[in-house]
Coordinates of C-alpha atoms in Angstrom, one line a residue:
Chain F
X1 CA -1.2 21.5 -7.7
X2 CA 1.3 23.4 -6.5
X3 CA 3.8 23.0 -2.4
X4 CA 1.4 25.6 -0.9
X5 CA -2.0 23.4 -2.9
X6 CA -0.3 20.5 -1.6
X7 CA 0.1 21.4 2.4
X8 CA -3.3 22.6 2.4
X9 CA -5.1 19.6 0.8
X10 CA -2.5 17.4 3.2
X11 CA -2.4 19.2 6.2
X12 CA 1.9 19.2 6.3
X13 CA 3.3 22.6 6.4
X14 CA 5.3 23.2 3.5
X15 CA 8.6 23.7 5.0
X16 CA 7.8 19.9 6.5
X17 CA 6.8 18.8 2.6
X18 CA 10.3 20.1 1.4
X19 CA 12.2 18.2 4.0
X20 CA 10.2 14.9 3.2
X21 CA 11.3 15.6 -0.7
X22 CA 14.9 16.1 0.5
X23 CA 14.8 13.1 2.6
X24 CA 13.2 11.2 -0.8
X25 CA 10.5 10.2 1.4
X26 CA 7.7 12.2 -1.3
X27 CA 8.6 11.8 -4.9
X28 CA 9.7 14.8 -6.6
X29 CA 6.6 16.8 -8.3
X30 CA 7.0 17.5 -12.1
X31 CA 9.0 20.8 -12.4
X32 CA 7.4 23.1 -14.6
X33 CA 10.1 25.8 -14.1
X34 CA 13.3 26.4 -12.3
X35 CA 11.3 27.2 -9.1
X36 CA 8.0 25.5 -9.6
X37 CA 6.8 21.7 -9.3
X38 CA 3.4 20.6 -9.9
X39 CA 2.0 18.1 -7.7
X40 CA -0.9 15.6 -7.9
X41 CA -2.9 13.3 -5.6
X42 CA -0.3 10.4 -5.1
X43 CA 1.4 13.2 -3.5
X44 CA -1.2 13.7 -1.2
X45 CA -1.4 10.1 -0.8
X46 CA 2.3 9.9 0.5
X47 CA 2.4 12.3 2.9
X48 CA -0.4 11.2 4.3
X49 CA 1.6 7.7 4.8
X50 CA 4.5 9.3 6.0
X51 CA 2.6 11.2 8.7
X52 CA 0.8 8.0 9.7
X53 CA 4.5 5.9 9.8
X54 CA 6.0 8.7 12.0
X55 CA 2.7 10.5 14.3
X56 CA 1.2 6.9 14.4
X57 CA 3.5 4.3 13.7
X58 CA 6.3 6.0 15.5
X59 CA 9.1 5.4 12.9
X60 CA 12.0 7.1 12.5
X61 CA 13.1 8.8 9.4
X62 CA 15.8 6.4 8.3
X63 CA 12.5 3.7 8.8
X64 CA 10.0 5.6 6.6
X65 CA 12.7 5.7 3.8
X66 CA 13.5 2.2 4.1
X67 CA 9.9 1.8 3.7
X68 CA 8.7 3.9 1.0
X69 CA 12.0 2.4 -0.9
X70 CA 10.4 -1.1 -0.2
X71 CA 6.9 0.1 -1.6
X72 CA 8.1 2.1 -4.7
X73 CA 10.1 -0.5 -6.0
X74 CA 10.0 -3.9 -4.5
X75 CA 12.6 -6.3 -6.1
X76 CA 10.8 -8.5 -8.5
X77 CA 13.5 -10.9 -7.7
X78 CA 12.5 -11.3 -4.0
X79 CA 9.3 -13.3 -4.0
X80 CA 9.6 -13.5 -0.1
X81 CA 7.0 -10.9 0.5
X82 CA 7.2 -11.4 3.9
X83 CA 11.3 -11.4 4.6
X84 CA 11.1 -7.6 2.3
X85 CA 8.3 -6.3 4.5
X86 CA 10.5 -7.4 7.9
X87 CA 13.8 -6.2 6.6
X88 CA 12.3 -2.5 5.8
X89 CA 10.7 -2.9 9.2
X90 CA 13.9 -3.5 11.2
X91 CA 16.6 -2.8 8.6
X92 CA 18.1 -5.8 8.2
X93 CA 19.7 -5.9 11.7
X94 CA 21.8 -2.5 11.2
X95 CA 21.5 -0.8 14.4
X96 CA 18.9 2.4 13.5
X97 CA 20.7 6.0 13.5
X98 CA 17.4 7.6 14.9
X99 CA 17.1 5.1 17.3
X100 CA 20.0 6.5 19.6
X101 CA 20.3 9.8 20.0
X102 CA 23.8 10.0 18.4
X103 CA 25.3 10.1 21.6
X104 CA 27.7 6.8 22.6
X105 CA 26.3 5.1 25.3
X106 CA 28.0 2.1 25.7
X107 CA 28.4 0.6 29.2
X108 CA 31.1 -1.6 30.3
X109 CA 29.0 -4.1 31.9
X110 CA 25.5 -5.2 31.1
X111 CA 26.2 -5.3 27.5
X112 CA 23.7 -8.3 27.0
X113 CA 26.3 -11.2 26.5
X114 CA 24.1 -12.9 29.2
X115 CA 21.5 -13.4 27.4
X116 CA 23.2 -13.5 24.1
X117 CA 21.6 -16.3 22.1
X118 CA 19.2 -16.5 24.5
X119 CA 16.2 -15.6 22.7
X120 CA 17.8 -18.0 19.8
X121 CA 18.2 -21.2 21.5
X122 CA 14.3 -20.3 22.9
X123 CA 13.1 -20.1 19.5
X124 CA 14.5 -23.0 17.9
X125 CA 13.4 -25.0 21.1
X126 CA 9.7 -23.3 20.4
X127 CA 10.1 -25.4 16.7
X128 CA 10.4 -22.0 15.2
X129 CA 12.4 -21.1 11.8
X130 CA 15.5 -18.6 12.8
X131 CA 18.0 -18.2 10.0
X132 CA 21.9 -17.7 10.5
X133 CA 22.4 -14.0 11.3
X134 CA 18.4 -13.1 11.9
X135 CA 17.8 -9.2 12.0
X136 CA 14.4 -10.2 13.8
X137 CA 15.8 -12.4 16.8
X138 CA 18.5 -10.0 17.4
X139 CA 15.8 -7.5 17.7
X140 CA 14.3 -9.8 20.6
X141 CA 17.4 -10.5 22.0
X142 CA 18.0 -6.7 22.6
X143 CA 14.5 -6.1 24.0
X144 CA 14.5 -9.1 26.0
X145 CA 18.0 -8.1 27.8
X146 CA 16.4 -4.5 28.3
X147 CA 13.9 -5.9 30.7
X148 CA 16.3 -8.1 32.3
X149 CA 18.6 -4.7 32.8
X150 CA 15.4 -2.7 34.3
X151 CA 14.3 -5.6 36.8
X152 CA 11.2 -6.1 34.7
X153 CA 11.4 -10.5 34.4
X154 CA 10.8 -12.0 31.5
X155 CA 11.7 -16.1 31.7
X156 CA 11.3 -18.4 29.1
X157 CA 7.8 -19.8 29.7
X158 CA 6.9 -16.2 30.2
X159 CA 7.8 -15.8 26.8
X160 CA 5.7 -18.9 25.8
X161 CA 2.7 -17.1 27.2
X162 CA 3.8 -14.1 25.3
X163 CA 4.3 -16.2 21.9
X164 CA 1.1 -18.4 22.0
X165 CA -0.5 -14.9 21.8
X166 CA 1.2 -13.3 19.6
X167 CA 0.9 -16.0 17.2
X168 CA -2.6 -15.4 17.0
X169 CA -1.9 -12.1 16.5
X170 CA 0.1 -13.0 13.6
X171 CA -2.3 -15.8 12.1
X172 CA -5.0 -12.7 11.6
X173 CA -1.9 -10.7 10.1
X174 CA -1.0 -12.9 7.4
X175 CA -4.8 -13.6 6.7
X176 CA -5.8 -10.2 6.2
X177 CA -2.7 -10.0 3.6
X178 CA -2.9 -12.1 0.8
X179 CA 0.4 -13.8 -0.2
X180 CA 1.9 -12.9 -3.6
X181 CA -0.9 -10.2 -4.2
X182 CA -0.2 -7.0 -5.7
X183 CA 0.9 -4.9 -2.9
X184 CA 1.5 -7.1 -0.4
X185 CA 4.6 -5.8 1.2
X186 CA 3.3 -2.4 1.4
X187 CA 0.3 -4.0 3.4
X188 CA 2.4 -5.8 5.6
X189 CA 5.2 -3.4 6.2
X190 CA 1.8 -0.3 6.7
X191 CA 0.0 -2.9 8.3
X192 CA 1.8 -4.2 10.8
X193 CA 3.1 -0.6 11.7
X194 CA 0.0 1.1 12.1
X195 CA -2.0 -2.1 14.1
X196 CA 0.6 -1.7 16.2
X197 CA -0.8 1.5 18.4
X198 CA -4.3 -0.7 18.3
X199 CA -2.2 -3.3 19.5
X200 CA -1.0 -1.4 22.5
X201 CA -4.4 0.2 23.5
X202 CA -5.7 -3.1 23.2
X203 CA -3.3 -4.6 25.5
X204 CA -4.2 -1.3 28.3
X205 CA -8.0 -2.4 28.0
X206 CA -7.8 -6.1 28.2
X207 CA -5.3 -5.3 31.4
X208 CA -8.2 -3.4 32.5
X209 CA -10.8 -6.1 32.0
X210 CA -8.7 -8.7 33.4
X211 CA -7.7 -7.4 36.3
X212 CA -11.2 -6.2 36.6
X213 CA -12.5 -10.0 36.6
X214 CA -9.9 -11.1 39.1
X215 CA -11.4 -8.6 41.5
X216 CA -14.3 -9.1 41.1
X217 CA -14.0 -13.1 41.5
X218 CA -11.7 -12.6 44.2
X219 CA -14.8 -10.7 45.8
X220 CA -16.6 -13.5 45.5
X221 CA -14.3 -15.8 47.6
Chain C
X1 CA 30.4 9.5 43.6
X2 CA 31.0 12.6 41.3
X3 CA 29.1 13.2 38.0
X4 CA 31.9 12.0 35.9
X5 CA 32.1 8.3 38.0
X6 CA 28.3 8.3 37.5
X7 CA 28.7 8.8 34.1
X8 CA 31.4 6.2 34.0
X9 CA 29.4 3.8 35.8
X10 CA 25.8 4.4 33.6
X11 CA 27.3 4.9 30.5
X12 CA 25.3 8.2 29.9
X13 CA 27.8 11.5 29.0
X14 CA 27.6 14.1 31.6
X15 CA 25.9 16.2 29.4
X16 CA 22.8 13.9 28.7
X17 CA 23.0 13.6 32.7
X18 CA 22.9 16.9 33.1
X19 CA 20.0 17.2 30.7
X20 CA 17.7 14.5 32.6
X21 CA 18.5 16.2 36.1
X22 CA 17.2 19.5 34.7
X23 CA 13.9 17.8 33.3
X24 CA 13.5 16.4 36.6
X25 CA 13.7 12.6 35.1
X26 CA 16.6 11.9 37.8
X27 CA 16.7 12.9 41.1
X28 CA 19.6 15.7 42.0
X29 CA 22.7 14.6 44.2
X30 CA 23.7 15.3 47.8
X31 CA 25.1 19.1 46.8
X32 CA 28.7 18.9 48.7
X33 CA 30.0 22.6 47.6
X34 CA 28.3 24.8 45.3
X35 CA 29.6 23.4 42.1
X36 CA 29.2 19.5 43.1
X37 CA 27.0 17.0 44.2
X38 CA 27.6 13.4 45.2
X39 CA 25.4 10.6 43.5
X40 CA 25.0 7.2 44.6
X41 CA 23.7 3.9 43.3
X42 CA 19.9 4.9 43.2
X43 CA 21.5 7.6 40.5
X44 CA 22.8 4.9 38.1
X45 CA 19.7 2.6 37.9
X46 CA 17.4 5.4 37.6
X47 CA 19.8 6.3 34.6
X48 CA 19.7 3.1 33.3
X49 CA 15.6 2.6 33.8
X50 CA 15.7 6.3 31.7
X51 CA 17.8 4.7 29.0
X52 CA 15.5 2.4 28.8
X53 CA 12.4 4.0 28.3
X54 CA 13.8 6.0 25.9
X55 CA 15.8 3.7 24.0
X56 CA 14.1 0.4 23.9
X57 CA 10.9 1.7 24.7
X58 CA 10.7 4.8 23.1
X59 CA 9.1 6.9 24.8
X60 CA 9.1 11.3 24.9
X61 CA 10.8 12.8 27.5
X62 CA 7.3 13.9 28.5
X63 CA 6.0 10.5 28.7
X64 CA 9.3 9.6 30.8
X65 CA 9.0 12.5 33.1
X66 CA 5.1 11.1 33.8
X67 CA 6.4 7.5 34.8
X68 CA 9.1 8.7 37.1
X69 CA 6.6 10.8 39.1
X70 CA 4.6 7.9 39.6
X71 CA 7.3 5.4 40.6
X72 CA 8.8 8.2 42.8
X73 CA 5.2 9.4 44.8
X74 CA 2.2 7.0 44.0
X75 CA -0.6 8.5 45.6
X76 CA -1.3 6.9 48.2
X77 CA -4.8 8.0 48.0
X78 CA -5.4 6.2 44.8
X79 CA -5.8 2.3 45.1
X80 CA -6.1 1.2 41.3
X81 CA -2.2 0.4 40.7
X82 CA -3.6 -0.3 37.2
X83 CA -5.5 3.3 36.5
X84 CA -2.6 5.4 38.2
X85 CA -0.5 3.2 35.7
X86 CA -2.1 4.0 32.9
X87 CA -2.7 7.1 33.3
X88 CA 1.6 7.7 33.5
X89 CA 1.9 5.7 30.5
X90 CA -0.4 7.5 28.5
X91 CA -1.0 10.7 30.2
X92 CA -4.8 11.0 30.7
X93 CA -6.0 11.8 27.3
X94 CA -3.8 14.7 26.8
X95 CA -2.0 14.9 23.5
X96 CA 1.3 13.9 24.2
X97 CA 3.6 17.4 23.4
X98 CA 6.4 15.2 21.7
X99 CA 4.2 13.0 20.0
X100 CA 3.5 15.6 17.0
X101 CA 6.3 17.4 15.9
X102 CA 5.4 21.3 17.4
X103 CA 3.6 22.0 14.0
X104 CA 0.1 22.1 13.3
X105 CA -1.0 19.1 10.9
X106 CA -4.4 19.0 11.1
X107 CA -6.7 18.5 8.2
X108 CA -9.9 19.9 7.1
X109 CA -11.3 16.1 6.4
X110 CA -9.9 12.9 7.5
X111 CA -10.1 14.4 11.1
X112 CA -11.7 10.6 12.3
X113 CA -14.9 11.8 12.9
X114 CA -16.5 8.9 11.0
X115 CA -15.0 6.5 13.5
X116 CA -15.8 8.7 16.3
X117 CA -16.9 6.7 19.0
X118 CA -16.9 3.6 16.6
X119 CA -14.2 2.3 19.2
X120 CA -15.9 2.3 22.2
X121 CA -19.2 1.2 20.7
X122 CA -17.4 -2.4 19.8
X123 CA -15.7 -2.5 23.2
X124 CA -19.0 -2.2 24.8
X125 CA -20.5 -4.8 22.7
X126 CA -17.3 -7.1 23.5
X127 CA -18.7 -6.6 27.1
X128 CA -14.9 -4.4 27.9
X129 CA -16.1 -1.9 31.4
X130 CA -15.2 2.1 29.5
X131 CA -15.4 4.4 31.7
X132 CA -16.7 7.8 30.8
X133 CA -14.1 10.0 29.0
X134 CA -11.9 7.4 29.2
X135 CA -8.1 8.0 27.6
X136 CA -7.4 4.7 26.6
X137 CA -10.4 4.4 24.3
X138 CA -9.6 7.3 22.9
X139 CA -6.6 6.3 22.0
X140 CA -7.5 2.9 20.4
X141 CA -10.4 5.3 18.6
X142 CA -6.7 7.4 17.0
X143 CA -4.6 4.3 16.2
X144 CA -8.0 2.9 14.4
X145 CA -8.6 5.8 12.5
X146 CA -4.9 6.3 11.6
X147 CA -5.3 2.5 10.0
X148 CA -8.2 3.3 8.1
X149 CA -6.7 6.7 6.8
X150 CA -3.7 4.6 5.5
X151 CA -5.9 2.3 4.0
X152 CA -4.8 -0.6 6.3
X153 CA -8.7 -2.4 6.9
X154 CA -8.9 -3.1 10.6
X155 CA -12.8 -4.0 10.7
X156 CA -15.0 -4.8 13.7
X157 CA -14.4 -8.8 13.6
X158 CA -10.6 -8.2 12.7
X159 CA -10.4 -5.8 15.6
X160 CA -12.4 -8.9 18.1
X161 CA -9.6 -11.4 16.9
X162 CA -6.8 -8.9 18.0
X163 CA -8.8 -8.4 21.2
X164 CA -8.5 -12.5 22.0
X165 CA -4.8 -12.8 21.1
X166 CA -3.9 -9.2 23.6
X167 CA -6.6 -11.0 26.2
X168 CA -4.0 -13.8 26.5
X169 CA -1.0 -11.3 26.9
X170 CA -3.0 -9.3 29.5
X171 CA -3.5 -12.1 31.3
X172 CA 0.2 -12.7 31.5
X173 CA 0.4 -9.2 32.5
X174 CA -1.6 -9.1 35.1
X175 CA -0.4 -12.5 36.6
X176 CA 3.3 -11.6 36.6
X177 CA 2.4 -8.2 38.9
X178 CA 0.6 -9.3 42.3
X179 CA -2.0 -6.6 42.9
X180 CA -1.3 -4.1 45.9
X181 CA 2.4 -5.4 46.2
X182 CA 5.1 -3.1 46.8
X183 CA 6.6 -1.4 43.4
X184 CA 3.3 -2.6 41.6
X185 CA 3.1 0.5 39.8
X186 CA 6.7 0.4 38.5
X187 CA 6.4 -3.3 37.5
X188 CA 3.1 -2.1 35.4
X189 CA 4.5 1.2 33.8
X190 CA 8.3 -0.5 33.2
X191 CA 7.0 -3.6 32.5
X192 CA 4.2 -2.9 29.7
X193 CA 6.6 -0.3 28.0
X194 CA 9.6 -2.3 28.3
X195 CA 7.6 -5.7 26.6
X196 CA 6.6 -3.7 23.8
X197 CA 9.3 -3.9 21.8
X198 CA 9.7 -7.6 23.0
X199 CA 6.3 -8.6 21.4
X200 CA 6.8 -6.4 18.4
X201 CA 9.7 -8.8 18.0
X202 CA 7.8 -11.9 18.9
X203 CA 4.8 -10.9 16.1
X204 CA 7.0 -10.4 13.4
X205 CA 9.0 -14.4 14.1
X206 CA 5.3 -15.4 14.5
X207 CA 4.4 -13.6 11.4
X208 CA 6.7 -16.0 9.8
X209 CA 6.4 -18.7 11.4
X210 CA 2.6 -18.6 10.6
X211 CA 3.3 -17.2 6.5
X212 CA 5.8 -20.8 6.2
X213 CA 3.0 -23.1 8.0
X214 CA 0.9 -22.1 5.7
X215 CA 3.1 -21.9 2.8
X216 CA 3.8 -25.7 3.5
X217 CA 0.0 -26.6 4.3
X218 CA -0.2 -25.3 -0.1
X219 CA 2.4 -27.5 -0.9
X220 CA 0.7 -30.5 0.3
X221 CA -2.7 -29.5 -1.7

């Protein structure tokens, strides 16, 4: 099919399709003359992942491409599914472009030293496996200092709470994805992006309910 | 202090400060002539709390302008700190302005229909209160259909096992933020936005933490 084919069936404007191709976020269609590409349902099928990573999953564009770079070709040399999916996820600890907006914003005091290696020494106390120069706990070390910064507190067996959770969270993660089976990283990298929105409303109802519980049994003192 | 010290002292350029006071996301200054205004210490942690939402918790500026007006004039009229909460963090049902990207991307199938109501038909069943019209449902109704529509398979009894794990987290939620107490809405809003990205973190160290367990668990078959 042809750009204009290919917005209607996917519901992306074209000018949007042409700056996904630019971005090499779609694969280029099969050029069937100096101004024309023909385009097929994997097309389709991309865009329609790319709109879910960024509307839903609210990536950034440097994240979608790390991502679709992770599911078009995943190094057959890296049988650590699991390490692939988490460094297209976070980006191997490089601080995001999009994530900033491009501005400098660097303060002279509450850079986060306080609680530098914080979320480390928690983790290893926890019994959990943190590599030398983790992407993933310096992503918790910055979030964790950003609610220490804003008043919201976090301590450590607060974080306990958090991780005894989240760990069944993660147990019904790696269940639902087979290790080692074809596709895998593109199901935990899409997975774990998109259940994350699910995640959140989730989290607003069973506030809801619980709070709703300690009402009522507080009614009934 | 001038606009240039509160820069100094925030770490946001005058420009971006300039930008937030015109979207009404930080207060305006005492005016002391017609070209300056004095800002004081309430100026640089509401800059900070900003930065914060934005950055680590990335939210829109609309989203942002929402929480503000609740932390700066709860209604007093309105005793559910968690409903007036909610409603700030995900703006009563309305599609959020800068969650799509200004052009029209709708599609003449895939529009979720077929899970329509599928969302608050299982949190009935879990026994979850839904109010009428409710916004949060229909968000969890979005993020589900999203997952399907990317082929990530969230059924009803995966959907039940995410539900347990958030239970837990909600509980610590609602634990660490003592109904009716002063600033109750703030910790809510802040807090749930600002923890986000912590248990993003958290899942994907649990994800691997889980993945090796297992792994190991083989071994020893």
């Amino acid at each position: 099919m042809r750009i204009s084919a290919l917005a209607a069936r996917s519901g992306v404007p074209v000018g949007t399709i042409k700056y996904y191709l630019r971005e090499g976020l779609v694969p280029p269609g099969r050029q069937t003359s100096r101004t024309t590409a023909e385009y097929d349902e994997s097309h389709v099928e991309r865009l329609r992942l790319v709109r879910a990573l960024t509307d839903t999953g609210g990536l950034g564009i440097a994240a979608v491409r790390r991502v679709v770079a992770v599911i078009d070709a995943p190094d057959p040399a890296r049988l650590d599914v699991l390490a692939t999916a988490h460094d297209a996820l976070i980006g191997g600890g490089a601080p995001e472009p999009d994530e900033a907006d491009g501005e400098a914003s660097e303060s002279d005091e509450d850079d986060g030293t306080e609680v530098e290696g914080r979320a480390r020494r928690w983790a290893v106390q926890r019994g959990w496996f943190v590599p030398e120069g983790d992407a993933v706990i310096g992503r918790l070390e910055r979030a964790w200092a950003a609610c220490e910064q804003a008043d919201v507190i976090v301590d450590e067996a607060m974080l306990d709470q958090y991780a005894d959770a989240v760990e069944q969270v993660a147990r019904v993660d790696v269940t639902s994805v087979p290790v080692g089976a074809e596709g895998a990283v593109r199901r935990v990298v899409v997975g774990t992006v998109l259940t994350e929105p699910v995640l959140s409303a989730l989290r607003l109802l069973a506030q809801r309910q619980v709070s709703l519980q300690r009402y009522r049994h507080d009614e009934r003192l």
